Structures are given as C-alpha cells and as structure tokens.
Amino acid sequence: MALSDDVESISAVVSATRATIVLIEDEALFAKAVIRRLSKSGFNCVHAATLAAAAECLVSREPDLVLLDMRLPDGSGLDFLQRLRETSDVPVIVMTAYGEVEDAVTAMKHAASDYLKKPLDLDELQINIEKVLAASAINRQLEYSKAREGNRPDVAGM
C-alpha cells in the first residue's frame, strides 16, 4: 500500500466523522480561505478572531481540533495554549508567520500537536489536520482499551 493510499484512507475516516475545528485567527482573508477549504472537505469549522472569543467558544463546545495563531490582537497564542492545557487535551496545531525556534519549542512543551509556519499551503494544512485527528482517534481508542482491560476480572486469580 502506497503512502498516498494511507493518506486517502485516513482522510476518508477523519472527514467522515465531521470533526469540529475551532480556528483562532485574526487575519480575515486567511481564515475565510481555511474555513472554505475545510468545510468543503467535510469539517465543521468555527472561527474566533480573538482569544477572548475563542475562550467563550471553547466553553460551549469541545472541538476535535484547534488551529491556533501565535499572535492575536488580545494576547499570545502560547499563553492561551498553556491555559487551555489546564482544562483540555484537545489537539492543537499552532500557526505563525513569525517562526522562531524558541516559540516552536515552547508550543511543543505545552503539547501542541504540530507547529506550522505561514504562509501555509492549504493542502498541506489539511493533511496535517487529518494526521493529527487520526492520531487523536488512535489515542482515544488506546485509552478506552486500557480502561476496559483494567476493569476485567483477573482470570489467573480465579
């Protein structure tokens, strides 16, 4: 099986779930392009142009993925990521036009799933989203299996 077949099968599974993505981005044209592309691919997209709007949005729903810009009008995406990690393990892809190694390291320390530098190719972004969502689904399945395994009676002790 070729890599392109793997990507297509992952894409089909992830898109079929109608995953909800929250895009936290202040550049309106970029946000429109991303939402248009992801919506066309079957994702539910919610846009927040500020961190305050994003925080409000995340109170009312638990998305499957967050796309987070680093620099927003009302604060730092990295600070927001740190606060988000206190309450949620939702996958986060950090995006920035100002790619600095220190910021990438900090994002990964706060469990960002990926770190992308703008300008982004929308095809590449979609593939990254699908990979992150597929990995998240596998992790959830693994946690479920571990929990189920932990609840089974000890057959050897019977």
PDB file of C-alpha atoms in Angstrom:
ATOM      1  CA  MET A   1       0.000   0.000   0.000  1.00  0.00           C
ATOM      2  CA  ALA A   2       1.428   3.386  -1.011  1.00  0.00           C
ATOM      3  CA  LEU A   3       1.680   6.446   1.219  1.00  0.00           C
ATOM      4  CA  SER A   4      -0.935   8.238  -0.882  1.00  0.00           C
ATOM      5  CA  ASP A   5      -3.350   5.359  -0.222  1.00  0.00           C
ATOM      6  CA  ASP A   6      -2.720   5.698   3.534  1.00  0.00           C
ATOM      7  CA  VAL A   7      -3.360   9.438   3.404  1.00  0.00           C
ATOM      8  CA  GLU A   8      -6.563   8.897   1.394  1.00  0.00           C
ATOM      9  CA  SER A   9      -7.858   6.279   3.833  1.00  0.00           C
ATOM     10  CA  ILE A  10      -7.029   8.475   6.842  1.00  0.00           C
ATOM     11  CA  SER A  11      -8.671  11.409   5.092  1.00  0.00           C
ATOM     12  CA  ALA A  12     -11.830   9.419   4.428  1.00  0.00           C
ATOM     13  CA  VAL A  13     -12.118   8.222   8.028  1.00  0.00           C
ATOM     14  CA  VAL A  14     -11.407  11.629   9.583  1.00  0.00           C
ATOM     15  CA  SER A  15     -13.669  13.557   7.204  1.00  0.00           C
ATOM     16  CA  ALA A  16     -16.471  11.040   7.697  1.00  0.00           C
ATOM     17  CA  THR A  17     -16.591  11.883  11.394  1.00  0.00           C
ATOM     18  CA  ARG A  18     -17.461  15.541  10.658  1.00  0.00           C
ATOM     19  CA  ALA A  19     -14.807  16.709  13.072  1.00  0.00           C
ATOM     20  CA  THR A  20     -15.270  20.169  14.580  1.00  0.00           C
ATOM     21  CA  ILE A  21     -12.321  22.520  14.198  1.00  0.00           C
ATOM     22  CA  VAL A  22     -12.010  25.841  16.009  1.00  0.00           C
ATOM     23  CA  LEU A  23      -9.846  28.285  14.047  1.00  0.00           C
ATOM     24  CA  ILE A  24      -8.374  31.058  16.203  1.00  0.00           C
ATOM     25  CA  GLU A  25      -7.058  33.514  13.640  1.00  0.00           C
ATOM     26  CA  ASP A  26      -7.235  37.304  13.288  1.00  0.00           C
ATOM     27  CA  GLU A  27      -6.399  37.554   9.571  1.00  0.00           C
ATOM     28  CA  ALA A  28      -9.854  37.545   7.991  1.00  0.00           C
ATOM     29  CA  LEU A  29      -8.855  36.547   4.433  1.00  0.00           C
ATOM     30  CA  PHE A  30      -6.705  33.660   5.623  1.00  0.00           C
ATOM     31  CA  ALA A  31      -9.457  32.500   7.993  1.00  0.00           C
ATOM     32  CA  LYS A  32     -12.034  32.582   5.174  1.00  0.00           C
ATOM     33  CA  ALA A  33      -9.772  30.527   2.897  1.00  0.00           C
ATOM     34  CA  VAL A  34      -9.097  27.931   5.585  1.00  0.00           C
ATOM     35  CA  ILE A  35     -12.761  27.636   6.561  1.00  0.00           C
ATOM     36  CA  ARG A  36     -13.873  27.376   2.938  1.00  0.00           C
ATOM     37  CA  ARG A  37     -11.336  24.617   2.254  1.00  0.00           C
ATOM     38  CA  LEU A  38     -12.033  22.622   5.411  1.00  0.00           C
ATOM     39  CA  SER A  39     -15.811  22.960   5.090  1.00  0.00           C
ATOM     40  CA  LYS A  40     -15.604  21.696   1.520  1.00  0.00           C
ATOM     41  CA  SER A  41     -13.696  18.674   2.876  1.00  0.00           C
ATOM     42  CA  GLY A  42     -16.453  17.883   5.369  1.00  0.00           C
ATOM     43  CA  PHE A  43     -15.223  19.516   8.567  1.00  0.00           C
ATOM     44  CA  ASN A  44     -17.365  21.697  10.836  1.00  0.00           C
ATOM     45  CA  CYS A  45     -15.486  24.965  11.313  1.00  0.00           C
ATOM     46  CA  VAL A  46     -15.907  27.658  13.933  1.00  0.00           C
ATOM     47  CA  HIS A  47     -13.914  30.881  13.706  1.00  0.00           C
ATOM     48  CA  ALA A  48     -12.754  33.127  16.537  1.00  0.00           C
ATOM     49  CA  ALA A  49     -10.756  36.268  15.699  1.00  0.00           C
ATOM     50  CA  THR A  50      -9.573  36.917  19.276  1.00  0.00           C
ATOM     51  CA  LEU A  51      -8.509  34.880  22.276  1.00  0.00           C
ATOM     52  CA  ALA A  52     -11.496  36.203  24.247  1.00  0.00           C
ATOM     53  CA  ALA A  53     -13.882  34.962  21.550  1.00  0.00           C
ATOM     54  CA  ALA A  54     -12.028  31.639  21.427  1.00  0.00           C
ATOM     55  CA  ALA A  55     -12.284  31.167  25.200  1.00  0.00           C
ATOM     56  CA  GLU A  56     -16.013  31.853  25.036  1.00  0.00           C
ATOM     57  CA  CYS A  57     -16.387  29.446  22.118  1.00  0.00           C
ATOM     58  CA  LEU A  58     -14.498  26.661  23.892  1.00  0.00           C
ATOM     59  CA  VAL A  59     -16.756  26.956  26.948  1.00  0.00           C
ATOM     60  CA  SER A  60     -19.779  25.993  24.867  1.00  0.00           C
ATOM     61  CA  ARG A  61     -18.205  23.180  22.817  1.00  0.00           C
ATOM     62  CA  GLU A  62     -15.368  20.666  22.918  1.00  0.00           C
ATOM     63  CA  PRO A  63     -13.844  20.696  19.430  1.00  0.00           C
ATOM     64  CA  ASP A  64     -11.907  17.834  17.899  1.00  0.00           C
ATOM     65  CA  LEU A  65      -9.035  20.180  16.979  1.00  0.00           C
ATOM     66  CA  VAL A  66      -7.904  23.775  17.477  1.00  0.00           C
ATOM     67  CA  LEU A  67      -5.924  25.744  14.894  1.00  0.00           C
ATOM     68  CA  LEU A  68      -4.219  28.497  16.882  1.00  0.00           C
ATOM     69  CA  ASP A  69      -2.429  31.578  15.590  1.00  0.00           C
ATOM     70  CA  MET A  70       0.532  32.685  17.720  1.00  0.00           C
ATOM     71  CA  ARG A  71      -0.079  36.427  17.664  1.00  0.00           C
ATOM     72  CA  LEU A  72      -3.562  37.748  18.182  1.00  0.00           C
ATOM     73  CA  PRO A  73      -4.823  41.262  18.945  1.00  0.00           C
ATOM     74  CA  ASP A  74      -5.595  40.455  22.577  1.00  0.00           C
ATOM     75  CA  GLY A  75      -2.659  38.239  23.504  1.00  0.00           C
ATOM     76  CA  SER A  76      -0.247  35.421  22.843  1.00  0.00           C
ATOM     77  CA  GLY A  77      -1.375  32.125  21.396  1.00  0.00           C
ATOM     78  CA  LEU A  78       1.267  30.384  23.513  1.00  0.00           C
ATOM     79  CA  ASP A  79      -0.220  31.804  26.720  1.00  0.00           C
ATOM     80  CA  PHE A  80      -3.652  30.672  25.543  1.00  0.00           C
ATOM     81  CA  LEU A  81      -2.302  27.192  24.789  1.00  0.00           C
ATOM     82  CA  GLN A  82      -0.837  26.970  28.282  1.00  0.00           C
ATOM     83  CA  ARG A  83      -4.188  27.911  29.862  1.00  0.00           C
ATOM     84  CA  LEU A  84      -6.051  25.526  27.546  1.00  0.00           C
ATOM     85  CA  ARG A  85      -3.839  22.631  28.663  1.00  0.00           C
ATOM     86  CA  GLU A  86      -5.005  23.159  32.251  1.00  0.00           C
ATOM     87  CA  THR A  87      -8.526  22.075  31.288  1.00  0.00           C
ATOM     88  CA  SER A  88      -8.353  20.196  27.992  1.00  0.00           C
ATOM     89  CA  ASP A  89      -6.232  17.802  25.991  1.00  0.00           C
ATOM     90  CA  VAL A  90      -7.774  18.786  22.655  1.00  0.00           C
ATOM     91  CA  PRO A  91      -5.191  18.576  19.836  1.00  0.00           C
ATOM     92  CA  VAL A  92      -3.804  21.997  18.868  1.00  0.00           C
ATOM     93  CA  ILE A  93      -1.929  22.958  15.721  1.00  0.00           C
ATOM     94  CA  VAL A  94      -0.056  26.223  16.243  1.00  0.00           C
ATOM     95  CA  MET A  95       0.406  28.500  13.222  1.00  0.00           C
ATOM     96  CA  THR A  96       2.584  31.572  12.912  1.00  0.00           C
ATOM     97  CA  ALA A  97       4.043  33.982  10.412  1.00  0.00           C
ATOM     98  CA  TYR A  98       6.871  34.653  12.851  1.00  0.00           C
ATOM     99  CA  GLY A  99       8.552  31.287  13.155  1.00  0.00           C
ATOM    100  CA  GLU A 100      11.136  31.290  15.916  1.00  0.00           C
ATOM    101  CA  VAL A 101      12.725  28.143  17.312  1.00  0.00           C
ATOM    102  CA  GLU A 102      12.010  29.212  20.904  1.00  0.00           C
ATOM    103  CA  ASP A 103       8.307  29.557  20.151  1.00  0.00           C
ATOM    104  CA  ALA A 104       8.193  26.162  18.467  1.00  0.00           C
ATOM    105  CA  VAL A 105       9.908  24.543  21.465  1.00  0.00           C
ATOM    106  CA  THR A 106       7.519  26.267  23.883  1.00  0.00           C
ATOM    107  CA  ALA A 107       4.492  25.184  21.829  1.00  0.00           C
ATOM    108  CA  MET A 108       5.654  21.574  21.826  1.00  0.00           C
ATOM    109  CA  LYS A 109       6.343  21.714  25.593  1.00  0.00           C
ATOM    110  CA  HIS A 110       2.689  22.681  26.015  1.00  0.00           C
ATOM    111  CA  ALA A 111       1.657  19.628  23.973  1.00  0.00           C
ATOM    112  CA  ALA A 112       0.925  21.291  20.655  1.00  0.00           C
ATOM    113  CA  SER A 113       0.326  18.585  18.074  1.00  0.00           C
ATOM    114  CA  ASP A 114       2.124  20.494  15.344  1.00  0.00           C
ATOM    115  CA  TYR A 115       3.751  23.848  14.622  1.00  0.00           C
ATOM    116  CA  LEU A 116       3.334  25.338  11.150  1.00  0.00           C
ATOM    117  CA  LYS A 117       4.875  28.432   9.609  1.00  0.00           C
ATOM    118  CA  LYS A 118       2.783  30.740   7.427  1.00  0.00           C
ATOM    119  CA  PRO A 119       2.175  31.134   4.594  1.00  0.00           C
ATOM    120  CA  LEU A 120       0.530  27.721   4.654  1.00  0.00           C
ATOM    121  CA  ASP A 121      -0.326  25.555   1.708  1.00  0.00           C
ATOM    122  CA  LEU A 122      -3.965  24.574   2.300  1.00  0.00           C
ATOM    123  CA  ASP A 123      -3.379  21.027   1.004  1.00  0.00           C
ATOM    124  CA  GLU A 124      -0.531  20.585   3.479  1.00  0.00           C
ATOM    125  CA  LEU A 125      -2.638  22.059   6.270  1.00  0.00           C
ATOM    126  CA  GLN A 126      -5.459  19.619   5.552  1.00  0.00           C
ATOM    127  CA  ILE A 127      -3.068  16.650   5.541  1.00  0.00           C
ATOM    128  CA  ASN A 128      -1.612  17.800   8.886  1.00  0.00           C
ATOM    129  CA  ILE A 129      -5.106  18.186  10.333  1.00  0.00           C
ATOM    130  CA  GLU A 130      -6.084  14.716   9.176  1.00  0.00           C
ATOM    131  CA  LYS A 131      -2.896  13.181  10.626  1.00  0.00           C
ATOM    132  CA  VAL A 132      -3.438  14.896  13.985  1.00  0.00           C
ATOM    133  CA  LEU A 133      -7.100  13.858  14.108  1.00  0.00           C
ATOM    134  CA  ALA A 134      -6.222  10.268  13.182  1.00  0.00           C
ATOM    135  CA  ALA A 135      -3.544  10.145  15.914  1.00  0.00           C
ATOM    136  CA  SER A 136      -6.044  11.578  18.394  1.00  0.00           C
ATOM    137  CA  ALA A 137      -8.603   8.929  17.459  1.00  0.00           C
ATOM    138  CA  ILE A 138      -5.991   6.187  17.913  1.00  0.00           C
ATOM    139  CA  ASN A 139      -5.017   7.613  21.333  1.00  0.00           C
ATOM    140  CA  ARG A 140      -8.660   7.706  22.438  1.00  0.00           C
ATOM    141  CA  GLN A 141      -9.115   4.093  21.315  1.00  0.00           C
ATOM    142  CA  LEU A 142      -5.951   3.062  23.176  1.00  0.00           C
ATOM    143  CA  GLU A 143      -7.120   4.802  26.373  1.00  0.00           C
ATOM    144  CA  TYR A 144     -10.507   3.097  26.052  1.00  0.00           C
ATOM    145  CA  SER A 145      -8.852  -0.293  25.585  1.00  0.00           C
ATOM    146  CA  LYS A 146      -6.572   0.251  28.582  1.00  0.00           C
ATOM    147  CA  ALA A 147      -9.510   1.283  30.764  1.00  0.00           C
ATOM    148  CA  ARG A 148     -11.526  -1.709  29.612  1.00  0.00           C
ATOM    149  CA  GLU A 149      -8.577  -4.021  30.225  1.00  0.00           C
ATOM    150  CA  GLY A 150      -8.174  -2.590  33.723  1.00  0.00           C
ATOM    151  CA  ASN A 151     -11.807  -3.368  34.539  1.00  0.00           C
ATOM    152  CA  ARG A 152     -11.634  -7.039  33.526  1.00  0.00           C
ATOM    153  CA  PRO A 153     -11.601  -9.573  36.325  1.00  0.00           C
ATOM    154  CA  ASP A 154      -8.309 -11.319  36.993  1.00  0.00           C
ATOM    155  CA  VAL A 155      -8.784 -14.657  35.264  1.00  0.00           C
ATOM    156  CA  ALA A 156      -5.486 -16.075  36.556  1.00  0.00           C
ATOM    157  CA  GLY A 157      -6.537 -15.476  40.152  1.00  0.00           C
ATOM    158  CA  MET A 158      -9.818 -17.371  39.766  1.00  0.00           C
TER     159      MET A 158
END
